[in-house]
Coordinates of C-alpha atoms and ligand atoms in Angstrom, one line a residue:
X1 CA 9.2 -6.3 -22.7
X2 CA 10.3 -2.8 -21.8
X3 CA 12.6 -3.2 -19.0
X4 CA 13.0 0.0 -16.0
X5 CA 15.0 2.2 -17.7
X6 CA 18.8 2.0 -16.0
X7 CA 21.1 4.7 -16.0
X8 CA 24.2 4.0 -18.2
X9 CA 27.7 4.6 -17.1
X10 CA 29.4 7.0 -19.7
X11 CA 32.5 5.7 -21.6
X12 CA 35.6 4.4 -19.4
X13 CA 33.4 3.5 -16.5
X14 CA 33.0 6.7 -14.9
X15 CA 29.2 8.6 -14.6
X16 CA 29.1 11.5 -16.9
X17 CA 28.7 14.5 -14.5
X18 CA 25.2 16.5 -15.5
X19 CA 22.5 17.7 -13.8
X20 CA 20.0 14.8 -12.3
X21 CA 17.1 14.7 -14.6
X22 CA 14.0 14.4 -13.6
X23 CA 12.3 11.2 -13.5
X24 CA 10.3 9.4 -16.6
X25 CA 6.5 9.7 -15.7
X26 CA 4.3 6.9 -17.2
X27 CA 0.9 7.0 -18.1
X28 CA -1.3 3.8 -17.3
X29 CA -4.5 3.2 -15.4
X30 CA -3.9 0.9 -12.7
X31 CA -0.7 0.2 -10.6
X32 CA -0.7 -2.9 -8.9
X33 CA 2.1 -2.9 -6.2
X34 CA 3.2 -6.1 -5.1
X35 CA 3.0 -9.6 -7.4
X36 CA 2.2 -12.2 -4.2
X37 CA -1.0 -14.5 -4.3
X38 CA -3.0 -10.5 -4.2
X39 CA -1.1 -9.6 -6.6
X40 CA -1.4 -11.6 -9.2
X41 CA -5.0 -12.5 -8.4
X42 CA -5.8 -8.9 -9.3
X43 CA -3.7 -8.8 -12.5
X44 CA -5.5 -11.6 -13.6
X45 CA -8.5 -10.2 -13.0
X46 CA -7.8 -6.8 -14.7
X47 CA -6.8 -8.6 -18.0
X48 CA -10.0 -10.0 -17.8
X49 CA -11.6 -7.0 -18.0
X50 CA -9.5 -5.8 -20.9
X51 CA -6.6 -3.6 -19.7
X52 CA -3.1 -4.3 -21.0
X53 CA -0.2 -5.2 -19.5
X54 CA 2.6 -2.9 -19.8
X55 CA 5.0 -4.7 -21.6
X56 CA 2.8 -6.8 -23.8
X57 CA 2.6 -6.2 -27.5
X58 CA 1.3 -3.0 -28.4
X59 CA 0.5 -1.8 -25.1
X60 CA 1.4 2.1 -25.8
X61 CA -2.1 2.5 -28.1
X62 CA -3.9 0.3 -25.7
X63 CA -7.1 2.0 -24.6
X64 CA -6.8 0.9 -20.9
X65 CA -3.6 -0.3 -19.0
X66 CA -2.3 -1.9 -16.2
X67 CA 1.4 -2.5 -14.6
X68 CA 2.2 -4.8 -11.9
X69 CA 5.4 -3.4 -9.6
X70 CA 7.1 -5.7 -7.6
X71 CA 10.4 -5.5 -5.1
X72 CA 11.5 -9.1 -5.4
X73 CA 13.8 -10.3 -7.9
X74 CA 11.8 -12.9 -8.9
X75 CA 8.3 -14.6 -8.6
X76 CA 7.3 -16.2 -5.4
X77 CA 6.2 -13.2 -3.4
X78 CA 7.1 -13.6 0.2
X79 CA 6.9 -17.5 -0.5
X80 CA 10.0 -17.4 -1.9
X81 CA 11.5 -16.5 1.5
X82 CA 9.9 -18.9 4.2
X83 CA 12.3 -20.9 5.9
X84 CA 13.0 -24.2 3.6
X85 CA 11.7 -26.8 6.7
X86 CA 8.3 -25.4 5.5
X87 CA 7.3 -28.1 2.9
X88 CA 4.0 -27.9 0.8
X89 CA 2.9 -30.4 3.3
X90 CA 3.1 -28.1 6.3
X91 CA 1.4 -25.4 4.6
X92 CA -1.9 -24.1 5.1
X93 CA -3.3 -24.9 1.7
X94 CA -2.2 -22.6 -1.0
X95 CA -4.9 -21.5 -2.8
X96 CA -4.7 -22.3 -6.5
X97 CA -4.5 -19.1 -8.5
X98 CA -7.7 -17.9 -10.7
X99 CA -8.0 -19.5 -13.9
X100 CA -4.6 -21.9 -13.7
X101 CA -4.5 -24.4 -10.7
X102 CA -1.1 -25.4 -8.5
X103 CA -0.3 -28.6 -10.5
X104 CA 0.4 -31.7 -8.1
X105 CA 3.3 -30.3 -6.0
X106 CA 5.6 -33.1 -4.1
X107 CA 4.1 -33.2 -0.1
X108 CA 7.7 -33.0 0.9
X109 CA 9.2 -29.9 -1.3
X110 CA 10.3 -26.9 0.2
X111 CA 7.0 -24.0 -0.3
X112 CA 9.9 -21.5 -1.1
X113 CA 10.5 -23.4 -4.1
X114 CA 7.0 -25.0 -5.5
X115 CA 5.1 -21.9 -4.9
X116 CA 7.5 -19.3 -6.8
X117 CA 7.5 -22.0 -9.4
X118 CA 3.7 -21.7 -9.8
X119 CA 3.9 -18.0 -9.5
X120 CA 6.5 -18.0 -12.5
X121 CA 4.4 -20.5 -15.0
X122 CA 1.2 -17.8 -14.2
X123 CA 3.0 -14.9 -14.7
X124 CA 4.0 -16.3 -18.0
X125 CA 0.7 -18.0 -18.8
X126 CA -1.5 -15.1 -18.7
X127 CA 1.7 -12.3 -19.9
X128 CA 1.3 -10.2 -17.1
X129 CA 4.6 -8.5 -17.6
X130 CA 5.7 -7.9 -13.8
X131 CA 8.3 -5.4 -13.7
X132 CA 10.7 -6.2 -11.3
X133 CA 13.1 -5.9 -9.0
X134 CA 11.5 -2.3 -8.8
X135 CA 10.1 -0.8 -5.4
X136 CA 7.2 1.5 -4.8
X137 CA 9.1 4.2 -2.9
X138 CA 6.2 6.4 -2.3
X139 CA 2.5 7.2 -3.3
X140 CA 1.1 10.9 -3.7
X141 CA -1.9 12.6 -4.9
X142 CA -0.9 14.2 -8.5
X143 CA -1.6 17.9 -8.7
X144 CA -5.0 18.7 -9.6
X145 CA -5.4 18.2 -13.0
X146 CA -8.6 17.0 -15.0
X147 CA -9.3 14.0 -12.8
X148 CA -7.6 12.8 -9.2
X149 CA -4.4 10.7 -10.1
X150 CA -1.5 9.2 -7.9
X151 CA 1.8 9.7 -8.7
X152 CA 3.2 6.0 -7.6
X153 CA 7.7 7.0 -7.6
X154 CA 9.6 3.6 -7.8
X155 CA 13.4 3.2 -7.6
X156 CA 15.3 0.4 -9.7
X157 CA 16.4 -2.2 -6.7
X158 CA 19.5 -2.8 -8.0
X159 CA 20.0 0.7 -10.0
X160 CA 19.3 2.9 -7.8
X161 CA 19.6 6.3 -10.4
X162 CA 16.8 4.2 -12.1
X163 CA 13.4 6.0 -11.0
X164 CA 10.4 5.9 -12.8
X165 CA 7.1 7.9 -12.0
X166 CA 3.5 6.2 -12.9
X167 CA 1.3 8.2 -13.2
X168 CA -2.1 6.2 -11.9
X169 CA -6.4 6.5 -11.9
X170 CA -6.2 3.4 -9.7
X171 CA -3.7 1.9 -7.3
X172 CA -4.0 -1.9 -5.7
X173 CA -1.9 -2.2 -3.2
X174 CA -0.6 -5.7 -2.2
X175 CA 2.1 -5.7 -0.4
X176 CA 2.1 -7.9 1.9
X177 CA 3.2 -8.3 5.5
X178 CA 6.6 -10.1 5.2
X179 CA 8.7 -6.9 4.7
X180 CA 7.7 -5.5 7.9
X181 CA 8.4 -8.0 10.4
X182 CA 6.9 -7.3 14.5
X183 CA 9.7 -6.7 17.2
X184 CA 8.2 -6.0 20.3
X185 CA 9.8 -3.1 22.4
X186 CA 10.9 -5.2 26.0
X187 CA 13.2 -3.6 28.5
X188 CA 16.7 -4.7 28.1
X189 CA 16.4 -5.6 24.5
X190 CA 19.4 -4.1 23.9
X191 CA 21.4 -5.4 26.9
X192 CA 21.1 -9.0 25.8
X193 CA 24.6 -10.5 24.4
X194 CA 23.1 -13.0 22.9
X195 CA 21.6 -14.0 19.7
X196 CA 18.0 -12.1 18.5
X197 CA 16.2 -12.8 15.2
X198 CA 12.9 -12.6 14.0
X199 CA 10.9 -15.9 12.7
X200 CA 11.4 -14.3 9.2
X201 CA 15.3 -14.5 9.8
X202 CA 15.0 -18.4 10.5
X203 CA 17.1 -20.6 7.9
X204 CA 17.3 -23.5 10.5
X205 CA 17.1 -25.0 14.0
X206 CA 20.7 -26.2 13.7
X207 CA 22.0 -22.6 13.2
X208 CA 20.8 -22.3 16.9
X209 CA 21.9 -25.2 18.3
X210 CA 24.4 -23.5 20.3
X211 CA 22.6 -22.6 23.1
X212 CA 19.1 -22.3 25.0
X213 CA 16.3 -20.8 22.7
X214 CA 13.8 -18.3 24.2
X215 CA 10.7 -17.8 21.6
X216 CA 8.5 -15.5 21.8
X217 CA 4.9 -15.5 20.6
X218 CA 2.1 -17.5 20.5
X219 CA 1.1 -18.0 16.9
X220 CA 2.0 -20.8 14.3
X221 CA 5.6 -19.5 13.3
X222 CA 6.5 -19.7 16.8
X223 CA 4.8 -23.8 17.7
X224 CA 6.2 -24.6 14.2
X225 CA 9.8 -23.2 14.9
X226 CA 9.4 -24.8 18.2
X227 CA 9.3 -28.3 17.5
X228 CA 12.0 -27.6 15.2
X229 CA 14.2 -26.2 17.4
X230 CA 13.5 -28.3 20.3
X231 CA 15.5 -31.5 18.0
X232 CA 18.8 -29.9 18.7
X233 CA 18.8 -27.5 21.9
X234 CA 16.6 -26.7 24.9
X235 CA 13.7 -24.2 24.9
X236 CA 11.7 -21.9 26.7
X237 CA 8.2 -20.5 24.9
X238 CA 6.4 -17.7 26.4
X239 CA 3.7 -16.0 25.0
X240 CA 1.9 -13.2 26.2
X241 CA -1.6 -15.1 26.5
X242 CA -2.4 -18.3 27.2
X243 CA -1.7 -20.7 24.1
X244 CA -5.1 -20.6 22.1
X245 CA -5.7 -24.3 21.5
X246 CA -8.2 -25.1 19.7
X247 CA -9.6 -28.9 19.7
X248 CA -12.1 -28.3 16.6
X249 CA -11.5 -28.7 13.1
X250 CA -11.2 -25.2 11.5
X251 CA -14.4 -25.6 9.6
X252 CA -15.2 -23.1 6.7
X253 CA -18.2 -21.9 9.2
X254 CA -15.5 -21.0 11.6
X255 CA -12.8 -18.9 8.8
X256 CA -15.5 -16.8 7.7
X257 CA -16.2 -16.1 11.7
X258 CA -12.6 -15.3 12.0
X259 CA -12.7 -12.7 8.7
X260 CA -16.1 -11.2 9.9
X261 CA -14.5 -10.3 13.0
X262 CA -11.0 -9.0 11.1
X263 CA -12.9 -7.1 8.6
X264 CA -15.2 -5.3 12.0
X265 CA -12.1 -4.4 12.9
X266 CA -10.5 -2.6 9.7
X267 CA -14.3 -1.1 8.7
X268 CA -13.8 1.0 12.5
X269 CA -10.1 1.6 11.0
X270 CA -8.2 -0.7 13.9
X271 CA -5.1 -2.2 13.1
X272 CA -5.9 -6.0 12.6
X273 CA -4.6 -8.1 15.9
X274 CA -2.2 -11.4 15.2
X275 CA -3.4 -14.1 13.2
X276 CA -3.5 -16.3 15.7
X277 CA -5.9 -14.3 18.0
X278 CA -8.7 -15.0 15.3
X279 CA -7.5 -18.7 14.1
X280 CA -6.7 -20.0 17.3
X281 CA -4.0 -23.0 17.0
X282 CA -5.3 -26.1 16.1
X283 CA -4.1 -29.2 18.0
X284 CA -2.5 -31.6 15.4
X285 CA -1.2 -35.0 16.0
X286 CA 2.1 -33.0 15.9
X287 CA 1.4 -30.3 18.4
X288 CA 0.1 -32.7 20.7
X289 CA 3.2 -35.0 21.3
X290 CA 5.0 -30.9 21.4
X291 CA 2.2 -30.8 24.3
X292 CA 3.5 -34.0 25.8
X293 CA 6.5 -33.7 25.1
X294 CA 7.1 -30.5 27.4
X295 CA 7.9 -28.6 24.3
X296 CA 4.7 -26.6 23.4
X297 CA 4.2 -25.8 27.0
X298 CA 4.6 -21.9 27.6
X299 CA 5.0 -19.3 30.3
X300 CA 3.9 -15.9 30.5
X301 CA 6.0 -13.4 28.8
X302 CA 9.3 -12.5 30.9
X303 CA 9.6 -8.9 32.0
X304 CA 13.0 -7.8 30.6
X305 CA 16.0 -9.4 29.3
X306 CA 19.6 -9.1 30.6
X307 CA 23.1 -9.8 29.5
X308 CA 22.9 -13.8 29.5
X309 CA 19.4 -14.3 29.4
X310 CA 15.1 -13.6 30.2
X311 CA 14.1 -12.2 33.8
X312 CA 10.3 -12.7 35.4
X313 CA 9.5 -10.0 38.5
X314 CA 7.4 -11.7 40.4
X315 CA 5.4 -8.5 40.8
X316 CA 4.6 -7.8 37.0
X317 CA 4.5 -12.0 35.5
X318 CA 1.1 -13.4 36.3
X319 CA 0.7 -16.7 37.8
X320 CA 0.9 -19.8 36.0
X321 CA -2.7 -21.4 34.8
X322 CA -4.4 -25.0 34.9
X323 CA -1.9 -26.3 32.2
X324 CA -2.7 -28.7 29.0
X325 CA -4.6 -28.7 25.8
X326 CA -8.0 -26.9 25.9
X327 CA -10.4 -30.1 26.7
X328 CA -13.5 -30.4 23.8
X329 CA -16.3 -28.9 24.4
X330 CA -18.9 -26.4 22.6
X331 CA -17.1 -23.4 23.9
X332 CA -13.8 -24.5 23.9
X333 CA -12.8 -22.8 20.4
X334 CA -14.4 -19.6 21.4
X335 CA -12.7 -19.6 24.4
X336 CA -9.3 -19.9 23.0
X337 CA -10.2 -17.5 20.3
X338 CA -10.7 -15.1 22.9
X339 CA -7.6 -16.4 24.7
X340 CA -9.0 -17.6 28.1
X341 CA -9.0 -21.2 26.7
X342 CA -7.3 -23.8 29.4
X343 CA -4.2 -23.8 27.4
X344 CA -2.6 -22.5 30.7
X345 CA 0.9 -21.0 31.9
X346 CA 3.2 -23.4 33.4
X347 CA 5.2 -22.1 36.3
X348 CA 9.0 -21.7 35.9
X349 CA 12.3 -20.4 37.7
X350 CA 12.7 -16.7 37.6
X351 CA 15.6 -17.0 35.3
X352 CA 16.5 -18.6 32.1
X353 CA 19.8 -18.7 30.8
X354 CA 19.7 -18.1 27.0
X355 CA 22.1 -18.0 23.7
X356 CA 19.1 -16.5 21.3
X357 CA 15.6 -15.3 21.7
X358 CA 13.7 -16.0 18.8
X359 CA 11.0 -13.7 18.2
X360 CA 7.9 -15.1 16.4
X361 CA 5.6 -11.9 17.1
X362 CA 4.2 -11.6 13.7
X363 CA 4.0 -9.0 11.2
X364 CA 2.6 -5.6 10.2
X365 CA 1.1 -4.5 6.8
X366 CA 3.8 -3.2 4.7
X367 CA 2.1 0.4 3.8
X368 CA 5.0 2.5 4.5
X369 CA 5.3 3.7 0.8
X370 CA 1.6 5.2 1.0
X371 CA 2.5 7.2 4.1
X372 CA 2.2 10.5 2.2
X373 CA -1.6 9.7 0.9
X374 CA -2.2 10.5 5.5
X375 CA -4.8 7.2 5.6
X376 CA -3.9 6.5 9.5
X377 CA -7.1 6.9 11.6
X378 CA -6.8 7.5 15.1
X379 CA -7.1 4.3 15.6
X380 CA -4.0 3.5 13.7
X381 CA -5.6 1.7 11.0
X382 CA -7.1 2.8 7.4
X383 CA -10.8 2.7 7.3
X384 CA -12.0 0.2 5.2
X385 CA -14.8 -0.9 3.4
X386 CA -14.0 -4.1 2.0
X387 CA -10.8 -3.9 0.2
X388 CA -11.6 -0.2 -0.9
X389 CA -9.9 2.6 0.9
X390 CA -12.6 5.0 2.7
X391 CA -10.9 8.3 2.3
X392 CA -9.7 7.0 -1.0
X393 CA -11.9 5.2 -3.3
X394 CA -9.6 5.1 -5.9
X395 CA -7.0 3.2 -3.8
X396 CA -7.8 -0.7 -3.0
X397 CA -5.8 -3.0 -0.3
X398 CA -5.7 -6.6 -0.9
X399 CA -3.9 -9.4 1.4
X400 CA -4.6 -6.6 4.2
X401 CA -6.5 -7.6 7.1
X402 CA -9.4 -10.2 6.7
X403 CA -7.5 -10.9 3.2
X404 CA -4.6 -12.1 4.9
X405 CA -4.3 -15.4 3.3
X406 CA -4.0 -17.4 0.0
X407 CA -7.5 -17.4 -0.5
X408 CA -8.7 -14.1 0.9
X409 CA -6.2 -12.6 -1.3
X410 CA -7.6 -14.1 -4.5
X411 CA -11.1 -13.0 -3.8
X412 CA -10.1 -10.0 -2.4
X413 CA -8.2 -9.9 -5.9
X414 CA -11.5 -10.0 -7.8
X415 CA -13.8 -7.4 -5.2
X416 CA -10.7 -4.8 -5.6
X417 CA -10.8 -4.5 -9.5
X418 CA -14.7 -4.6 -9.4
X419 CA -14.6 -1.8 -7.1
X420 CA -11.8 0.3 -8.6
X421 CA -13.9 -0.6 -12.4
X422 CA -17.0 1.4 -11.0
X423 CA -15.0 4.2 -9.4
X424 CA -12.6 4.5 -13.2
X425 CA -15.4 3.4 -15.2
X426 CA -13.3 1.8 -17.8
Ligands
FAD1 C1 5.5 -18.1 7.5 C2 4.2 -17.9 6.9 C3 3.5 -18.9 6.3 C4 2.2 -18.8 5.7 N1 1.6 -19.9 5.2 C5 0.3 -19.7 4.7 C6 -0.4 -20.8 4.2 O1 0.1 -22.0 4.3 N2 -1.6 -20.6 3.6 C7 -2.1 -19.4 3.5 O2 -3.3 -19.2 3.0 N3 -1.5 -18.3 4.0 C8 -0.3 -18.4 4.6 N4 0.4 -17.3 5.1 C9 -0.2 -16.0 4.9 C10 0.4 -15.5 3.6 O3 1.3 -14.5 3.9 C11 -0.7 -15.1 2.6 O4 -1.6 -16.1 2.5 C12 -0.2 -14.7 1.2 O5 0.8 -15.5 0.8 C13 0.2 -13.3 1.2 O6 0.2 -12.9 -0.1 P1 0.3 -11.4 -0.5 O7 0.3 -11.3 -2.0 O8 -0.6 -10.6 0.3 O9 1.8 -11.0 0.0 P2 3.3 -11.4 -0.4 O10 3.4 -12.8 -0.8 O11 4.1 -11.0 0.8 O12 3.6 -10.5 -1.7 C14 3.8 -9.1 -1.5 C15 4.7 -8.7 -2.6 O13 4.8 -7.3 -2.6 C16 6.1 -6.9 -2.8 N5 6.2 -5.6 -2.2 C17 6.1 -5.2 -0.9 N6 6.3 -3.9 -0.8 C18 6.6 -3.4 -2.0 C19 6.9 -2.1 -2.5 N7 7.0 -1.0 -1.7 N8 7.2 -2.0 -3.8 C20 7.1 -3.1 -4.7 N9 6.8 -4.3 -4.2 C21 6.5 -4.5 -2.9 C22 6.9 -7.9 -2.1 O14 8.2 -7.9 -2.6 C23 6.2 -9.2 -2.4 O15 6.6 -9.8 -3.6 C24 1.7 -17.5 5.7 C25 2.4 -16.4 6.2 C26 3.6 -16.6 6.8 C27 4.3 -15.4 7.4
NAP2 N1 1.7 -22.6 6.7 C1 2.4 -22.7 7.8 O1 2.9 -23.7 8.1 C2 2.7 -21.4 8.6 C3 3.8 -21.3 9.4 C4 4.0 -20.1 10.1 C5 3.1 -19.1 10.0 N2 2.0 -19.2 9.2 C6 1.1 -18.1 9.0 O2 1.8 -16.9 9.1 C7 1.0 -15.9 9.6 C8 1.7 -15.2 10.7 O3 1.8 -16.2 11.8 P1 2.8 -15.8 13.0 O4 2.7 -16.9 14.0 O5 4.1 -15.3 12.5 O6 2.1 -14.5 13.6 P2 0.7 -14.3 14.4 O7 -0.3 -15.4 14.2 O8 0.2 -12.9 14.1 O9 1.2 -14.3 16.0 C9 2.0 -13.4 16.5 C10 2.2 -13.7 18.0 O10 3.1 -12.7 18.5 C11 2.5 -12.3 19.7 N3 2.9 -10.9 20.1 C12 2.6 -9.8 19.4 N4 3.1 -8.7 20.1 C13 3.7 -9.2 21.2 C14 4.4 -8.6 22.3 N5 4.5 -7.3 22.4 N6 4.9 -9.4 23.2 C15 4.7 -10.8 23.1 N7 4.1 -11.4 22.2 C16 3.6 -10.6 21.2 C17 1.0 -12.4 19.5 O11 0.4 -12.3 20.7 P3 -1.2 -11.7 20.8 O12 -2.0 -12.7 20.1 O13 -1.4 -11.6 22.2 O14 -1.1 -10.4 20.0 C18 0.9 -13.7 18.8 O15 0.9 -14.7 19.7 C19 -0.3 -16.6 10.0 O16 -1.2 -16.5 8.9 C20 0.1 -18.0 10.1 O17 -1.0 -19.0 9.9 C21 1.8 -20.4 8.5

């Protein structure tokens, strides 16, 4: 398999001093940036069709090809990251893969280590060549020329000099969301003395044992990281809405409510809201006794931090709400959707005393390398139209938006390379 090209050091160790030269530019068909569940779920689905995979025998007289770029060092995608207290039993249900299912995984092994696994064997199984550690650096409209092409510039992660130039008819983009992590802008953020890390950052609760945890956020990271935490130190949660309980099972009616009303959102070319604002959080056995337990009960957001710890005004934190699980009932789920479910604030003192604020405020798409292509709406978004770019037809997003999950991203996988097939005609 061709490997990114990596400058060589000349003899004795030392760079031989010449002029920089300019990049290698590669011809293919179809980039595929990112090699998560989207990722691959597209690759597959392009070798189905009959493009190569750079890198597989004889793919230079191939009539159509296809690479797949990705940052990390090795499979997984962002699985490979999660904090190791997320088992496969905790997960949400990872989606098998098209055409080669997750064999039996053990209930209680780590998702950072069962999922890359899987993503390794179907890598290998259906020889899709992933180039890697390599990072899309930025995405541009080639010159005019015959027919519209992007110039896709990656960078070697670990060899910098080590630059490469594809030069594209049609880019998926699946990036992902785990590279650009949420921090909310509070005042005093940069007063506090204290500890601050995103949910991403999390190894484990007993690196924070050393003090009163603030988190922040209402979605799964921050109930899950909760109940962890709250075994070795004391916690505050606050959460900018009412926690969105949900006493309903998330029925497969229900997830394709929540992507109809994602997707509305990207089709006017909104940025989509948290996850949990469409999900809602479903009361397990497990959230429950957080519920009884005091743990899982939140106040509103505090209005700035200081040196030592979280301060609510009295004249800018609303009031604390009927408190408790949202009760069943036939609008109960909407209701929490929404965020007005009985979840409730409970009241507090006006100060809390803190060693580390945990911020579990979710994520952004990671698009920065397609900044030059000038996609923002005014809305902040990219109009979309499925997984196909309005303004650009050529260019498809997958795991973005109402894709957001293991299995939006494998059918979204499958729409984006019958889309892009149309537009290239190959
Ligand atoms: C803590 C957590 C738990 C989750 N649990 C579940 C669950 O149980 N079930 C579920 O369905 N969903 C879950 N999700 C949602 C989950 O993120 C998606 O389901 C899915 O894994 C995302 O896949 P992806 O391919 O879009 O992104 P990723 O898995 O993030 O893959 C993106 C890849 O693109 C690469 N990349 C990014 N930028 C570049 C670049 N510029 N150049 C080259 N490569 C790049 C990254 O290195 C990465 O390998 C969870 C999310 C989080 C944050
Ligand atoms: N499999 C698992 O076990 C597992 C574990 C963790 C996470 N996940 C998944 O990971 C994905 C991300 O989950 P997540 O919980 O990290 O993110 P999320 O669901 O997007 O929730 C982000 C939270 O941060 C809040 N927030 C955003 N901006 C804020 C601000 N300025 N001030 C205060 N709060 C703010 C949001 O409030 P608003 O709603 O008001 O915007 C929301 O409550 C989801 O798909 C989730 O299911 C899965």
């Amino acid at each position: 398999m061709p490997q990114h090209p990596v400058a060589t050091p000349a003899a004795g160790g030392r760079r031989a001093l010449r002029a920089p030269r300019a990049p290698r530019t590669v011809d293919v068909d179809v980039v595929v940036v990112g090699a998560g569940q989207a990722g691959l779920s597209t690759a597959y689905h392009l070798a189905r069709t009959g493009l190569v995979a750079v890198g597989s025998r004889g793919w230079e007289r191939a009539r159509g090809t296809f690479v797949v770029l990705d940052a990390n060092h090795r499979a997984g995608g962002a699985w490979q990251h999660r904090w190791r207290s997320l088992t496969m039993a905790d997960a949400h249900h990872v989606h098998d893969l098209p055409g080669m299912p997750l064999a039996v995984a053990d209930p209680a092994e780590p998702a950072a280590d069962a999922v890359p696994y899987y993503f390794a064997q179907y890598e290998e199984a259906f020889g899709l060549n992933v180039q890697r550690p390599v990072r899309v650096e930025r995405v541009d409209r080639a010159p005019d020329g015959d027919e519209p092409r992007f110039l896709v510039t990656t960078r070697h992660v670990d060899h910098p000099d080590a630059v490469v130039v594809w030069s594209a008819r049609g880019i998926v983009n699946a990036s992902g969301t785990w590279g650009k992590p949420f921090w909310p802008a509070y005042p005093g953020r940069g007063a506090f003395r204290g500890r601050q890390l995103h949910a991403r950052d999390f190894r484990s609760a007993a690196d924070l044992a050393d003090g009163h945890v603030v988190v922040v956020g209402g979605g799964t990271s921050a109930v899950q990281l909760l109940l962890q935490v709250a075994d070795v130190t004391t916690t505050t949660w606050v959460t900018r809405r009412p926690p969105a309980w949900v006493d309903e099972e998330f029925t497969p009616e229900l997830g394709r409510d929540a992507v109809a009303r994602v997707d509305d959102r990207v089709r006017a070319g909104l940025v989509p809201e948290s996850v949990v604002s469409v999900t809602g959080l479903p009361l397990t056995p497990a959230y429950r006794a957080g519920i009884e337990a005091g743990v899982l009960r939140a106040r509103p957001m505090f209005s700035r931090l200081v040196d030592d710890g979280v301060v609510w005004d009295p004249a800018t934190t609303p009031g604390p709400t009927a408190a408790g699980p949202t009760t069943p009932g036939p609008t109960a789920a909407a209701d929490a959707r929404s965020g007005t479910a009985p979840g409730g604030w409970v009241p507090g003192p006006p100060f809390v005393e803190a060693r580390t604020i945990l911020w579990a405020t979710g994520f952004r798409a990671s698009l920065d390398h397609l900044a030059p292509l000038g996609l923002r709406s005014p809305g902040g978004g990219i109009v979309m139209d499925g997984t196909q770019v309005v303004a650009e037809p050529r260019l498809q997003l997958v795991g973005y938006g109402p894709s957001a999950s293991t299995v939006g991203a494998n059918r979204a996988g499958r729409e984006a390379v019958r889309r892009l097939r149309r537009e290239l005609r190959w």
